[in-house]
Coordinates of C-alpha atoms (C1' of nucleotides) in Angstrom, one line a residue:
Chain A
M1 CA 84.7 107.6 101.7
I2 CA 82.4 110.5 103.1
D3 CA 80.2 112.3 100.8
R4 CA 82.2 115.1 98.9
R5 CA 78.3 116.7 99.2
E6 CA 78.3 116.1 102.4
F7 CA 81.4 117.2 103.6
R8 CA 81.2 120.4 102.6
K9 CA 77.4 120.7 103.4
S10 CA 77.5 119.7 106.5
F11 CA 81.2 120.4 107.5
D12 CA 80.7 121.3 111.0
D13 CA 78.3 118.3 112.1
M14 CA 80.6 116.3 110.3
Q15 CA 83.7 117.6 111.6
A16 CA 81.7 117.4 115.6
A17 CA 81.2 113.6 114.9
L18 CA 84.3 112.4 113.3
A19 CA 85.9 114.4 116.7
R20 CA 84.2 112.0 119.0
R21 CA 86.0 109.3 117.3
G22 CA 89.3 110.8 117.9
A23 CA 90.1 111.8 114.5
D24 CA 92.3 114.9 114.3
V25 CA 89.7 117.4 112.3
V26 CA 91.5 120.2 114.1
G27 CA 95.7 120.2 113.4
E28 CA 96.9 121.5 109.9
D29 CA 97.6 118.9 108.5
S30 CA 95.4 116.3 109.4
P31 CA 93.4 114.9 106.1
W32 CA 90.9 116.9 107.1
S33 CA 91.9 120.1 107.5
K34 CA 94.1 119.6 104.0
A35 CA 90.7 118.0 102.5
R36 CA 88.6 121.3 103.2
E37 CA 91.7 123.2 100.8
L38 CA 92.4 120.7 98.4
D39 CA 87.9 121.0 97.4
V40 CA 88.0 124.1 96.9
R41 CA 91.8 124.3 95.1
Q42 CA 90.7 121.0 92.6
R43 CA 86.8 123.0 91.7
D44 CA 88.1 125.4 90.9
L45 CA 90.6 124.9 89.0
K46 CA 88.1 122.4 87.0
M47 CA 85.9 125.5 86.4
E48 CA 88.9 127.1 84.6
L49 CA 89.5 124.0 82.8
E50 CA 85.7 123.5 82.0
T51 CA 85.4 127.0 80.0
L52 CA 88.4 126.5 78.0
Q53 CA 87.2 122.7 76.7
A54 CA 84.2 124.1 76.0
E55 CA 85.5 126.8 74.0
R56 CA 87.8 123.9 72.2
N57 CA 85.1 122.1 71.5
R58 CA 83.0 124.6 69.9
V59 CA 85.5 125.5 67.6
S60 CA 86.7 122.2 67.2
K61 CA 83.1 121.2 66.1
L62 CA 83.0 124.6 63.8
I63 CA 86.4 124.0 61.9
G64 CA 84.7 120.6 61.0
Q65 CA 81.5 122.4 59.7
K66 CA 83.6 124.7 57.9
K67 CA 86.2 122.0 56.2
A68 CA 83.2 119.8 55.4
Q69 CA 82.0 122.7 52.9
G70 CA 85.5 123.0 52.0
E71 CA 86.1 126.3 53.6
D72 CA 89.0 127.5 54.9
A73 CA 89.4 127.4 58.4
A74 CA 93.2 128.1 59.0
E75 CA 92.6 131.2 61.0
E76 CA 90.9 129.4 63.4
M77 CA 92.9 126.3 63.8
A78 CA 95.9 128.7 64.2
A79 CA 93.8 130.1 67.0
M80 CA 92.9 126.7 69.1
Q81 CA 96.9 126.2 69.7
D82 CA 97.2 127.9 71.9
V83 CA 93.7 127.0 73.5
A84 CA 95.0 123.9 73.5
R85 CA 98.0 124.0 74.9
R86 CA 96.7 126.0 77.8
T87 CA 93.9 123.4 78.2
K88 CA 96.7 120.2 78.5
A89 CA 98.7 122.2 80.8
L90 CA 95.5 122.8 83.3
D91 CA 94.6 119.2 82.7
G92 CA 97.9 117.5 84.3
E93 CA 96.6 120.1 87.5
V94 CA 92.9 119.2 87.5
K95 CA 94.5 115.7 87.7
E96 CA 96.9 116.2 90.1
A97 CA 94.7 118.4 92.5
E98 CA 92.0 115.9 92.7
E99 CA 94.3 113.3 93.4
A100 CA 95.7 114.8 96.3
F101 CA 92.0 115.4 97.2
Y102 CA 91.2 111.9 97.3
S103 CA 94.8 110.8 98.7
V104 CA 93.4 112.8 101.8
L105 CA 89.8 111.6 101.7
L106 CA 90.6 108.0 102.0
E107 CA 92.3 108.8 105.2
I108 CA 89.6 110.0 106.5
P109 CA 88.0 107.6 109.1
N110 CA 84.0 107.2 109.2
P111 CA 82.2 109.9 111.2
P112 CA 80.2 107.1 114.5
H113 CA 76.7 107.1 114.1
A114 CA 75.0 109.1 116.4
S115 CA 73.8 106.5 118.1
V116 CA 77.0 105.3 119.1
P117 CA 78.0 106.0 122.6
D118 CA 80.6 108.7 123.7
G119 CA 84.3 106.8 125.3
K120 CA 87.8 107.6 124.1
D121 CA 88.6 103.7 124.3
E122 CA 87.5 100.3 124.6
S123 CA 87.1 101.1 128.8
A124 CA 83.7 103.0 127.7
N125 CA 82.3 100.2 125.6
V126 CA 78.8 99.2 127.0
E127 CA 77.8 96.1 127.7
L128 CA 74.0 95.0 125.8
H129 CA 73.3 91.7 126.9
R130 CA 74.6 88.5 127.8
W131 CA 74.0 84.6 126.9
G132 CA 74.4 81.4 128.7
N133 CA 75.8 80.4 132.0
P134 CA 80.1 81.2 132.6
R135 CA 81.4 78.7 133.9
Q136 CA 83.6 79.6 137.4
D137 CA 86.1 77.0 138.0
S138 CA 89.4 76.8 137.0
V139 CA 90.2 75.4 134.1
P140 CA 94.0 75.5 132.0
P141 CA 94.4 77.5 129.0
H142 CA 93.6 75.9 125.7
W143 CA 97.0 75.5 124.9
E144 CA 98.2 73.5 127.9
I145 CA 94.5 71.4 126.9
G146 CA 95.6 71.5 123.3
A147 CA 99.1 70.5 124.0
A148 CA 97.9 67.5 126.5
L149 CA 95.6 66.2 123.9
G150 CA 97.9 66.8 121.4
I151 CA 96.2 68.3 118.8
L152 CA 97.6 72.0 119.0
D153 CA 101.4 72.4 118.1
F154 CA 102.9 75.6 118.4
E155 CA 106.3 74.8 117.9
A156 CA 105.6 73.1 114.5
G157 CA 103.7 75.9 113.6
A158 CA 106.9 78.1 115.0
T159 CA 109.4 76.0 113.2
L160 CA 107.4 75.6 109.8
A161 CA 106.7 79.7 110.0
G162 CA 107.8 81.8 112.6
S163 CA 105.5 83.0 115.6
R164 CA 101.7 83.6 115.8
F165 CA 101.5 80.1 113.8
T166 CA 99.8 76.9 114.8
V167 CA 99.9 73.7 113.6
L168 CA 96.5 71.6 114.2
R169 CA 96.8 67.9 114.7
G170 CA 93.6 65.2 114.8
M171 CA 90.2 66.3 116.4
G172 CA 92.2 69.4 116.7
S173 CA 92.5 69.7 112.1
R174 CA 89.2 68.2 112.3
L175 CA 87.6 70.6 114.5
E176 CA 88.5 73.3 112.7
R177 CA 87.2 71.5 109.6
G178 CA 84.2 70.9 111.3
L179 CA 83.7 74.1 112.7
M180 CA 84.0 75.6 109.0
Q181 CA 81.5 73.5 108.1
F182 CA 78.7 73.7 110.6
M183 CA 79.1 77.8 110.5
L184 CA 78.7 77.6 106.6
D185 CA 75.8 75.1 107.0
L186 CA 74.3 77.3 109.6
H187 CA 74.2 80.9 107.9
V188 CA 73.0 78.7 104.6
D189 CA 70.3 76.9 105.9
Q190 CA 69.0 78.7 108.9
H191 CA 70.0 82.6 107.6
A192 CA 69.6 81.8 103.9
C193 CA 72.8 83.6 103.1
E194 CA 74.5 83.0 99.5
E195 CA 77.8 81.1 100.7
V196 CA 80.5 82.2 98.3
W197 CA 84.1 81.4 97.7
V198 CA 86.7 84.0 96.8
P199 CA 89.7 84.4 96.2
A200 CA 92.9 84.9 99.1
I201 CA 94.5 87.4 97.3
V202 CA 92.9 90.5 95.5
N203 CA 94.2 93.5 94.4
R204 CA 95.0 96.7 95.2
K205 CA 91.8 98.5 93.8
T206 CA 89.9 95.9 95.6
M207 CA 91.7 96.3 99.1
T208 CA 91.0 100.0 99.2
G209 CA 87.5 99.6 98.1
T210 CA 86.7 98.1 102.2
G211 CA 89.0 100.4 103.6
Q212 CA 91.8 99.1 104.5
L213 CA 93.9 100.7 102.1
P214 CA 95.5 103.4 101.9
K215 CA 95.8 103.9 105.7
F216 CA 96.5 100.2 106.8
A217 CA 99.1 99.1 104.1
D218 CA 101.4 97.8 107.7
D219 CA 98.7 94.8 108.7
L220 CA 98.9 93.8 105.3
Y221 CA 100.5 90.6 103.7
K222 CA 102.1 92.0 100.1
L223 CA 103.5 90.2 97.3
E224 CA 106.5 90.9 97.0
D225 CA 106.0 90.4 92.7
E226 CA 102.9 92.1 92.1
D227 CA 100.4 94.6 94.0
A228 CA 98.5 92.1 95.2
F229 CA 97.4 91.0 99.5
L230 CA 96.6 88.6 101.5
I231 CA 93.2 89.3 102.8
P232 CA 93.1 90.4 106.4
T233 CA 89.3 89.1 106.3
A234 CA 86.5 87.6 103.8
E235 CA 84.6 91.0 103.9
V236 CA 87.2 92.7 101.6
P237 CA 86.6 90.3 98.5
V238 CA 82.7 89.7 99.1
T239 CA 81.7 93.1 99.4
N240 CA 83.8 94.0 96.8
L241 CA 82.3 91.3 94.3
Y242 CA 80.2 93.7 93.6
Q243 CA 82.6 96.9 92.9
D244 CA 81.6 99.4 90.7
M245 CA 78.4 98.0 90.0
I246 CA 74.4 99.6 89.8
L247 CA 72.3 97.0 91.7
E248 CA 68.3 96.9 91.4
A249 CA 67.0 97.9 94.4
D250 CA 64.6 94.5 94.8
A251 CA 67.9 93.0 94.7
L252 CA 68.7 94.4 98.0
P253 CA 69.4 93.2 101.1
I254 CA 72.1 90.7 99.8
R255 CA 73.4 88.5 102.5
H256 CA 76.4 86.3 102.2
C257 CA 78.7 83.6 103.9
A258 CA 81.8 83.0 103.0
Y259 CA 84.7 80.6 104.8
T260 CA 88.1 82.1 103.6
P261 CA 91.6 82.1 105.7
C262 CA 92.8 85.4 106.8
F263 CA 96.4 86.7 106.8
R264 CA 97.0 89.6 109.4
R265 CA 100.9 91.2 109.9
E266 CA 99.4 92.0 113.7
A267 CA 102.6 94.9 113.4
G268 CA 101.0 97.2 115.9
S269 CA 100.2 94.4 118.6
A270 CA 103.6 92.8 119.6
G271 CA 103.7 91.2 123.6
R272 CA 99.8 90.5 123.0
D273 CA 98.6 87.5 123.0
V274 CA 101.4 85.7 122.1
R275 CA 100.5 82.3 123.6
G276 CA 98.2 79.9 122.5
M277 CA 96.0 80.4 119.0
I278 CA 94.2 84.1 120.2
R279 CA 96.4 86.4 118.1
Q280 CA 97.6 84.6 114.6
H281 CA 99.0 86.0 111.5
Q282 CA 96.6 83.4 109.8
F283 CA 93.5 82.2 110.8
D284 CA 90.1 80.6 109.3
K285 CA 86.8 82.2 109.6
V286 CA 83.1 82.8 108.6
E287 CA 81.9 85.9 107.5
L288 CA 78.7 87.5 106.8
V289 CA 78.6 90.4 104.5
H290 CA 75.0 92.5 104.1
L291 CA 74.3 94.7 101.3
T292 CA 71.2 97.1 101.7
Q293 CA 69.7 100.1 101.6
P294 CA 71.1 102.5 103.8
D295 CA 67.7 103.7 105.9
R296 CA 68.1 99.6 107.0
A297 CA 71.7 99.6 107.8
L298 CA 71.0 99.6 111.7
D299 CA 68.0 97.4 111.3
D300 CA 70.0 95.2 109.5
L301 CA 72.9 95.2 111.9
Q302 CA 71.0 93.9 114.5
T303 CA 70.1 90.7 112.4
L304 CA 73.4 90.2 111.2
T305 CA 74.6 90.5 114.7
G306 CA 72.0 87.6 115.6
H307 CA 73.0 85.4 112.8
A308 CA 76.5 85.6 114.7
E309 CA 75.2 85.2 117.7
A310 CA 73.0 81.6 116.4
V311 CA 76.7 80.0 116.0
L312 CA 77.2 80.5 119.7
Q313 CA 73.9 79.6 121.0
A314 CA 74.3 76.8 119.0
L315 CA 77.8 75.5 120.1
G316 CA 75.9 76.2 123.7
L317 CA 79.2 78.9 124.5
P318 CA 78.6 81.5 127.3
Y319 CA 78.9 85.1 125.6
R320 CA 78.0 89.1 126.0
V321 CA 77.4 91.5 123.2
I322 CA 79.0 94.9 123.2
E323 CA 78.7 98.0 121.6
L324 CA 81.9 99.5 120.7
C325 CA 81.9 103.6 121.5
A326 CA 83.0 106.5 119.2
G327 CA 86.9 106.1 120.2
D328 CA 86.9 102.1 119.9
I329 CA 85.3 101.6 116.5
G330 CA 87.3 100.6 113.4
F331 CA 88.2 103.2 111.0
S332 CA 85.3 102.3 108.1
A333 CA 82.4 101.5 110.8
Q334 CA 79.7 103.7 111.9
K335 CA 78.4 101.3 114.4
T336 CA 79.8 98.1 115.9
F337 CA 78.8 94.9 118.0
D338 CA 81.1 93.0 119.5
L339 CA 80.6 89.4 120.3
E340 CA 82.9 88.4 123.0
V341 CA 83.1 84.8 124.0
W342 CA 83.8 83.3 127.6
L343 CA 87.3 82.0 128.2
P344 CA 87.6 80.4 132.0
S345 CA 91.3 80.2 131.8
Q346 CA 90.5 83.9 131.8
N347 CA 88.1 85.0 133.6
T348 CA 87.5 87.3 131.1
Y349 CA 85.0 87.7 127.9
R350 CA 87.2 87.9 124.6
E351 CA 86.6 89.4 121.2
I352 CA 85.3 86.3 118.9
S353 CA 83.1 88.8 116.5
S354 CA 83.0 92.0 115.2
C355 CA 79.9 93.2 113.4
S356 CA 79.5 96.4 112.2
S357 CA 77.5 98.9 109.6
F358 CA 79.4 101.1 107.6
G359 CA 77.0 103.1 105.9
Q360 CA 77.7 104.0 102.2
F361 CA 80.8 104.5 103.4
Q362 CA 82.6 101.2 102.0
G363 CA 79.8 101.6 98.8
R364 CA 81.4 104.7 97.9
R365 CA 84.9 103.8 98.2
A366 CA 84.1 100.6 96.3
G367 CA 81.7 102.3 93.7
I368 CA 78.4 99.9 94.9
R369 CA 75.4 101.2 94.2
Y370 CA 71.7 100.6 93.8
R371 CA 69.1 102.5 91.5
D372 CA 66.6 104.1 94.2
E373 CA 62.7 105.0 94.0
S374 CA 63.5 108.0 91.8
G375 CA 65.8 105.6 90.2
K376 CA 69.0 107.4 90.7
P377 CA 72.0 105.5 91.5
Q378 CA 73.4 105.9 95.1
A379 CA 76.0 104.1 96.9
V380 CA 74.5 100.8 98.9
A381 CA 75.2 100.2 102.7
T382 CA 77.4 98.0 103.9
L383 CA 77.5 95.3 106.7
N384 CA 80.0 92.4 108.0
G385 CA 80.7 90.6 111.0
S386 CA 82.8 87.8 112.0
G387 CA 80.3 84.4 112.0
V388 CA 82.4 83.7 113.5
A389 CA 86.5 83.4 113.7
I390 CA 87.4 79.6 113.9
G391 CA 90.1 79.6 115.6
R392 CA 88.8 81.9 119.3
C393 CA 86.0 79.7 118.2
L394 CA 88.3 76.4 119.3
V395 CA 89.9 78.5 122.0
A396 CA 86.8 78.8 123.1
L397 CA 85.3 75.3 122.9
L398 CA 88.5 73.4 124.2
E399 CA 88.7 75.5 127.4
N400 CA 84.6 75.7 127.8
G401 CA 84.3 71.9 127.1
W402 CA 87.0 70.8 129.3
Q403 CA 86.5 68.1 132.2
A404 CA 88.7 67.9 135.0
D405 CA 90.1 64.7 133.4
G406 CA 92.0 66.6 130.9
S407 CA 89.1 65.6 128.0
V408 CA 87.0 68.0 126.1
L409 CA 83.4 68.1 125.4
I410 CA 82.1 68.6 121.5
P411 CA 78.9 70.1 121.6
D412 CA 76.1 68.4 120.7
A413 CA 75.7 70.2 117.3
L414 CA 79.2 70.0 116.3
Q415 CA 79.4 65.9 116.7
P416 CA 78.0 65.5 113.4
Y417 CA 80.8 67.3 112.3
V418 CA 83.4 65.5 113.9
G419 CA 82.6 62.0 113.2
G420 CA 80.2 61.7 115.7
K421 CA 82.6 62.2 118.3
S422 CA 81.2 63.7 121.3
R423 CA 84.3 64.4 123.8
I424 CA 88.3 64.1 122.7
D425 CA 90.1 62.0 125.1
L426 CA 93.7 62.3 126.4
A427 CA 95.8 60.0 124.5
V428 CA 96.5 57.2 126.5
C429 CA 100.0 55.8 126.1
Chain B
rG1 C1' 105.8 82.1 79.4
rG2 C1' 104.8 82.2 73.5
rA3 C1' 101.2 82.6 69.4
rA4 C1' 96.4 85.0 67.7
rG5 C1' 92.1 87.4 68.0
rG6 C1' 89.4 90.8 71.2
rG7 C1' 88.0 94.8 75.2
rU8 C1' 82.2 100.1 72.8
rG9 C1' 76.0 102.3 77.2
rG10 C1' 72.0 96.9 81.7
rC11 C1' 72.8 93.2 77.7
rA12 C1' 74.2 92.4 72.5
rG13 C1' 76.0 95.0 68.9
rA14 C1' 78.0 98.6 64.6
rG15 C1' 81.3 102.3 64.0
rU16 C1' 88.4 101.9 62.8
rU17 C1' 90.0 106.6 54.9
rG18 C1' 90.0 111.0 62.4
rG19 C1' 85.3 116.0 62.4
rU20 C1' 78.1 117.3 63.3
rC21 C1' 79.1 109.8 68.0
rG22 C1' 78.2 109.8 74.8
rA23 C1' 77.9 107.1 70.1
rA24 C1' 73.5 103.5 64.7
rU25 C1' 70.6 99.1 65.2
rG26 C1' 68.2 95.3 68.7
rC27 C1' 66.5 93.9 73.5
rA28 C1' 65.7 94.5 78.3
rC29 C1' 63.4 98.6 81.4
rC30 C1' 59.8 102.4 82.3
rG31 C1' 55.7 105.8 80.7
rG32 C1' 51.6 106.6 76.3
rU33 C1' 48.5 105.0 72.9
rC34 C1' 45.2 100.5 72.0
rU35 C1' 42.6 96.4 74.5
rU36 C1' 37.4 93.5 79.5
rG37 C1' 42.7 92.2 80.8
rA38 C1' 46.8 90.9 78.7
rA39 C1' 50.4 90.3 74.7
rA40 C1' 50.8 92.0 69.7
rA41 C1' 51.7 96.4 67.4
rC42 C1' 52.6 101.7 67.3
rC43 C1' 54.7 106.4 70.1
rG44 C1' 57.8 108.5 73.5
rG45 C1' 61.9 107.8 76.8
rC46 C1' 65.9 105.3 79.0
rA47 C1' 74.4 105.3 80.7
rA48 C1' 77.7 107.5 84.4
rG49 C1' 79.9 111.1 87.1
rG50 C1' 80.9 116.3 88.0
rG51 C1' 79.7 122.2 88.3
rG52 C1' 75.8 125.3 87.3
rC53 C1' 69.1 127.9 90.3
rA54 C1' 68.8 127.5 85.7
rA55 C1' 69.2 127.4 80.1
rC56 C1' 74.1 124.5 79.8
rC57 C1' 78.1 123.0 80.1
rC58 C1' 82.5 119.4 81.1
rU59 C1' 84.5 114.3 81.6
rU60 C1' 84.2 108.9 80.3
rC61 C1' 84.0 104.0 74.2
rG62 C1' 89.9 99.0 79.8
rU63 C1' 93.5 102.2 81.4
rG64 C1' 97.7 105.5 81.2
rG65 C1' 100.7 108.8 78.0
rG66 C1' 101.2 110.8 72.6
rU67 C1' 100.1 113.1 67.6
rU68 C1' 95.9 117.1 66.5
rC69 C1' 92.4 122.3 66.1
rG70 C1' 89.9 118.2 66.8
rA71 C1' 90.2 110.8 68.6
rA72 C1' 85.6 105.4 69.8
rU73 C1' 88.6 105.8 65.6
rC74 C1' 95.7 107.1 64.2
rC75 C1' 100.7 106.2 67.6
rC76 C1' 103.3 103.8 71.9
rA77 C1' 102.8 101.5 77.2
rC78 C1' 100.6 98.7 80.8
rC79 C1' 96.0 95.8 82.3
rC80 C1' 92.2 92.1 81.7
rC81 C1' 89.4 88.1 78.4
rU82 C1' 89.0 84.1 74.4
rU83 C1' 91.2 80.3 71.4
rC84 C1' 95.7 77.4 70.7
rC85 C1' 100.3 76.0 72.6
rG86 C1' 104.2 75.0 76.4
rC87 C1' 104.0 74.4 81.8
rC88 C1' 101.6 72.7 86.1
rA89 C1' 97.6 71.0 91.1

RNA sequence: GGAAGGGUGGCAGAGUUGGUCGAAUGCACCGGUCUUGAAAACCGGCAAGGGGCAACCCUUCGUGGGUUCGAAUCCCACCCCUUCCGCCA
């Protein structure tokens, strides 16, 4: 969430920044407008309450002293009954005001970093650079390649669970598993990340810490009998590994990688990417998570993005890096680079990794802090990015490795992870 | 799921006949004395959040509620941990 002090102090600047990303900061009912009101109200009430509490504490102490000396304190005690009553009533009001304030604060997105380009939507995103040579010949879509090879089974997925679920068979399954291992090994061995393995179900507080709640409940699968959710990304559990902790400065930066399954309801994307396994309700992903000092966040974002790029380079998959404009970055993000891999069947680049700096936004929400040079705790900066989405990577491998005879070549770097095989051949019937 | 025990500051660990307890003590950590240096010893400091220019005030002893002038201490509910039993991959 945004910083409360900064909210008061730099109200106009923050408002302008939020407007850049398209957030409603003028509407009467916008969280932004409400926050301003509630902030004042909460503090006024609180000051009133504290005055009463101070009085109560003072006299109560006095009563204790008198009683200890055997004196009579009936008069004071009687007088305090009224104060106690008013204190209790006011305390309720303060709690309400506080709750109201924080509930709107949690709905205000992260103001984009000043360096983020202007723009309303993805059409204003800026391409930064390209890597590799995209093949320009005609290639069938991955679902046809996969079906022909007998490694992707969408019918089975639909039968078992519904649309947007896929069953992988044989080399398809093995590739999925191999990619997972390959990516983790790369990040652990080359990028000095600490691998972690975490729960795929988390509670409400954890989901709130990274910003998925309260605003995006519709995108999440919620457990019926518990106040818990399936994770939409490893970002959630891995970042929250440090919730409510105060880290020492020399512990930073912290770099993690983690494999998890991810679950998304895709509520708002009906009709998009309905075929194939580009957009699934369940998919596998290796995620990169960094915790760092706020003034290093942007440098670290370069580092993290580089780690994600290394995966695509090692696999020889052509891609480009784009920077999202202010109108296209995610709710919690301050600045985002997307990696888009070349999909020859669509003759276009498709997102395969999204690398973001969140500044101190998540650190504040999740209570992740570190001691700066003065010894004072302050929120850490968090970053994360896919390194990379495994399902989409498999898609890219199938299409980019496809041969005219129907087989698919497997990149050298991946071969040790799939039993040394260098290609997937059509089943000979 | 059943039974028992427990949740206190970075850690360990006192505190449960309610009162001067944000909380003894030890360790860790920081500063100082001493020392060629270090260690030891000794002295001092050392929770977080909020408000205030400041003095200082308020909140927090798993969470929420209750009793009371006053609760870490009493009552209720919930959560979590440990052990034992049951069940189970």
